[in-house]
PDB file of C-alpha atoms in Angstrom:
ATOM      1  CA  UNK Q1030      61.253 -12.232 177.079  1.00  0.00           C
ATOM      2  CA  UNK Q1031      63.611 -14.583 178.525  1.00  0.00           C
ATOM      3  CA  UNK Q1032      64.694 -14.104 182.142  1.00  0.00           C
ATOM      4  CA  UNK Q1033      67.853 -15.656 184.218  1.00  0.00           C
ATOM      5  CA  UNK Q1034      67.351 -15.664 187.984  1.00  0.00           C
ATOM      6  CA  UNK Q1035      70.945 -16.425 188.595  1.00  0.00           C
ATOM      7  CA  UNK Q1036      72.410 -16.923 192.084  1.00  0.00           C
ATOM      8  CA  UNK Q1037      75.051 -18.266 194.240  1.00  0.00           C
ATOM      9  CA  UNK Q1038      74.085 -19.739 197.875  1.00  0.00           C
ATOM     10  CA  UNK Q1039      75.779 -21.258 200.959  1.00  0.00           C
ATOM     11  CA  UNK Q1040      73.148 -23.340 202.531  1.00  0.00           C
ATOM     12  CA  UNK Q1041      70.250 -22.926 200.233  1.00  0.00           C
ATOM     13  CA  UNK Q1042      68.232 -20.064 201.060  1.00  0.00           C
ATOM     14  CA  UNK Q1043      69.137 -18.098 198.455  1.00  0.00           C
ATOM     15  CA  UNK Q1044      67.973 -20.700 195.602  1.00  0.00           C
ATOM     16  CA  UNK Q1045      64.686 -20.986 197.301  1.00  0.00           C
ATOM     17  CA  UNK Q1046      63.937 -16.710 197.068  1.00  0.00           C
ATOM     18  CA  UNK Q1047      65.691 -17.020 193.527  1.00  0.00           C
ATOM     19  CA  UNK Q1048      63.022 -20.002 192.094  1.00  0.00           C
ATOM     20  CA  UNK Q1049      60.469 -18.149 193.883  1.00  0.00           C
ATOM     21  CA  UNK Q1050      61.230 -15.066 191.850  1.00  0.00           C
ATOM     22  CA  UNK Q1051      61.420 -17.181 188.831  1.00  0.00           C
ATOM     23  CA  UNK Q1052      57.958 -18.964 189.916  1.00  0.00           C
ATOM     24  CA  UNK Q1053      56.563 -15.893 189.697  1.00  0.00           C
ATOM     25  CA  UNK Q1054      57.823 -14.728 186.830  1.00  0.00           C
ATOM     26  CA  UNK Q1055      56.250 -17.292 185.181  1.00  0.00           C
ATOM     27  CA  UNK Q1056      53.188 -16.287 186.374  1.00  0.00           C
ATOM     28  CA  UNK Q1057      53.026 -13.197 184.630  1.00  0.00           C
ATOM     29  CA  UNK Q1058      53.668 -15.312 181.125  1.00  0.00           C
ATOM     30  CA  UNK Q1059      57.359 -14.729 181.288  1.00  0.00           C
ATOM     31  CA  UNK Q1060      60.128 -17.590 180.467  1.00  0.00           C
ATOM     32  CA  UNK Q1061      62.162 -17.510 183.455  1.00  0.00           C
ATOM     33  CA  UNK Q1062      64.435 -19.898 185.189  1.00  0.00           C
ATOM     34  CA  UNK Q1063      66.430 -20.000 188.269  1.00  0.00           C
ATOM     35  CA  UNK Q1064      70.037 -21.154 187.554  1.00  0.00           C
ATOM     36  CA  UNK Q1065      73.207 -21.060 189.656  1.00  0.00           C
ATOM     37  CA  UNK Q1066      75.368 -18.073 188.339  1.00  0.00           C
ATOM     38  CA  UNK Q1067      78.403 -20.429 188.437  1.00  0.00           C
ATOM     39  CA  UNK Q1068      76.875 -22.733 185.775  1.00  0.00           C
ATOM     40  CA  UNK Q1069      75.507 -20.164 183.523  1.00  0.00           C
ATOM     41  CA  UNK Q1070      77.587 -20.243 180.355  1.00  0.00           C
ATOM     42  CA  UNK Q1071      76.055 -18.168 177.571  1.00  0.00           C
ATOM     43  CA  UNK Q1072      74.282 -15.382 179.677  1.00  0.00           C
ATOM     44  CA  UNK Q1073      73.720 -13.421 176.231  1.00  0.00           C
ATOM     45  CA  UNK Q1074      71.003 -16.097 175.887  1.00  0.00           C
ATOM     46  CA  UNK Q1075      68.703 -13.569 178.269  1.00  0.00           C
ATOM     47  CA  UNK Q1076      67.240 -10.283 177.764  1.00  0.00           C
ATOM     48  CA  UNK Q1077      66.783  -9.599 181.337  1.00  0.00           C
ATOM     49  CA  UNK Q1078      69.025 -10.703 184.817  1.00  0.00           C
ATOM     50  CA  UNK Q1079      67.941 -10.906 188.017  1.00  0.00           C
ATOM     51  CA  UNK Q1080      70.796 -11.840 190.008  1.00  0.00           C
ATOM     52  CA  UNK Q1081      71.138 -11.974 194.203  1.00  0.00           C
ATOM     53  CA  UNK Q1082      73.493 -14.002 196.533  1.00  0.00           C
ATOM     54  CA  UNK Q1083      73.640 -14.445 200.103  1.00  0.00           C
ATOM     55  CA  UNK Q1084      76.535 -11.762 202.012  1.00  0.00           C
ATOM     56  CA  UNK Q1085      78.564 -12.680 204.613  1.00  0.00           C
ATOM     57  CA  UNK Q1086      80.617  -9.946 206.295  1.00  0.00           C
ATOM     58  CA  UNK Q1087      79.215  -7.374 203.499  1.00  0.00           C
ATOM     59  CA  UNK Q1088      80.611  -8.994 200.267  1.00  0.00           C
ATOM     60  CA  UNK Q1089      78.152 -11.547 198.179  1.00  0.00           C
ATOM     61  CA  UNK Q1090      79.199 -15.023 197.496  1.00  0.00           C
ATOM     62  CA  UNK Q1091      82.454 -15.059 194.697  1.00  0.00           C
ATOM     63  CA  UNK Q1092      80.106 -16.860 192.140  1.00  0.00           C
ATOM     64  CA  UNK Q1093      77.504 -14.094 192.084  1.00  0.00           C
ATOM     65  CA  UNK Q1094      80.374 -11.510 191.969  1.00  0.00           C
ATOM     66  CA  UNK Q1095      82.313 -13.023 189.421  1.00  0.00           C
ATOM     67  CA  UNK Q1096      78.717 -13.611 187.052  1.00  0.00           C
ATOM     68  CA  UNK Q1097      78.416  -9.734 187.280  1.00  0.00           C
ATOM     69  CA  UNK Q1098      82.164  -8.546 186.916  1.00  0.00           C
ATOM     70  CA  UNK Q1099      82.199 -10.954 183.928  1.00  0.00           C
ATOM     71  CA  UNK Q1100      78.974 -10.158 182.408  1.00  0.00           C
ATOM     72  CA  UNK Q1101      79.049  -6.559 183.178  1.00  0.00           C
ATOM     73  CA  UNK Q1102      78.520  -4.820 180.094  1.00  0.00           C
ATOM     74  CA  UNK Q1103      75.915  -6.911 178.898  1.00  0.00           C
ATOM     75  CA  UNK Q1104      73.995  -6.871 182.150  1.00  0.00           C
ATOM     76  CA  UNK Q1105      74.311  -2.898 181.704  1.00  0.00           C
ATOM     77  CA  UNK Q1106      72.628  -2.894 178.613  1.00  0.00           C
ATOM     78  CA  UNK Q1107      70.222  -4.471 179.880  1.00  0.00           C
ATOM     79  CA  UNK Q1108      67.112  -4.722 182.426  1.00  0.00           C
ATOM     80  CA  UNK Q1109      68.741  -6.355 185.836  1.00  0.00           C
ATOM     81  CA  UNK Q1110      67.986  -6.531 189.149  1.00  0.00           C
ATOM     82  CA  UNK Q1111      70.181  -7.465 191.525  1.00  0.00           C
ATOM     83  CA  UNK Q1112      69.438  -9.016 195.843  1.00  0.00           C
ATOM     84  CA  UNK Q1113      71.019  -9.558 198.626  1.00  0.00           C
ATOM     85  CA  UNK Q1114      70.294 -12.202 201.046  1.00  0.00           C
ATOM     86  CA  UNK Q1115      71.496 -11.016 204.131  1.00  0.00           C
ATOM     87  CA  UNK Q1116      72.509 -13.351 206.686  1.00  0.00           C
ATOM     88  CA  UNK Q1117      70.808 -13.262 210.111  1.00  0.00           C
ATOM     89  CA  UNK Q1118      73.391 -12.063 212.411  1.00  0.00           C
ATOM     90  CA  UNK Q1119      73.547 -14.433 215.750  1.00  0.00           C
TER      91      UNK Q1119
END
């Protein structure tokens, strides 16, 4: 089974949980790679999505958003998770 850990990030943190995910992943003997969701180009290449993005003010990062408006029925059909990374509020 092939996984995409796609994501979109401000400052990093979200790419480091979303290659951790994929890290382990891997160590259950899947094939999965952490990929930012803006340069994903053929996400019908995956049977399975896990997708997360940091939010700001409530609403994720446009890349994440606009990798799951414009992937939407495929990631219905099939098994996705999605995360937020939540930004610590100051």
């Amino acid at each position: 089974m092939r996984i995409l850990v796609a994501y979109a990030t401000r400052h990093g943190a979200t790419r480091g949980i979303a290659e951790r995910i994929a890290e382990r992943l891997r160590g259950h003997g899947l094939d999965a790679e952490a990929r930012p969701a803006a340069e994903v180009r053929d996400a019908a290449a995956y049977d399975a999505y896990v997708v997360g993005a940091a939010a700001y003010m409530f609403h994720w990062l446009g890349d994440a958003t606009k990798f799951v408006e414009g992937n939407r029925d495929l990631l219905a059909a099939r098994p996705t998770w999605l995360f937020p990374r939540t930004a610590n509020p100051r």
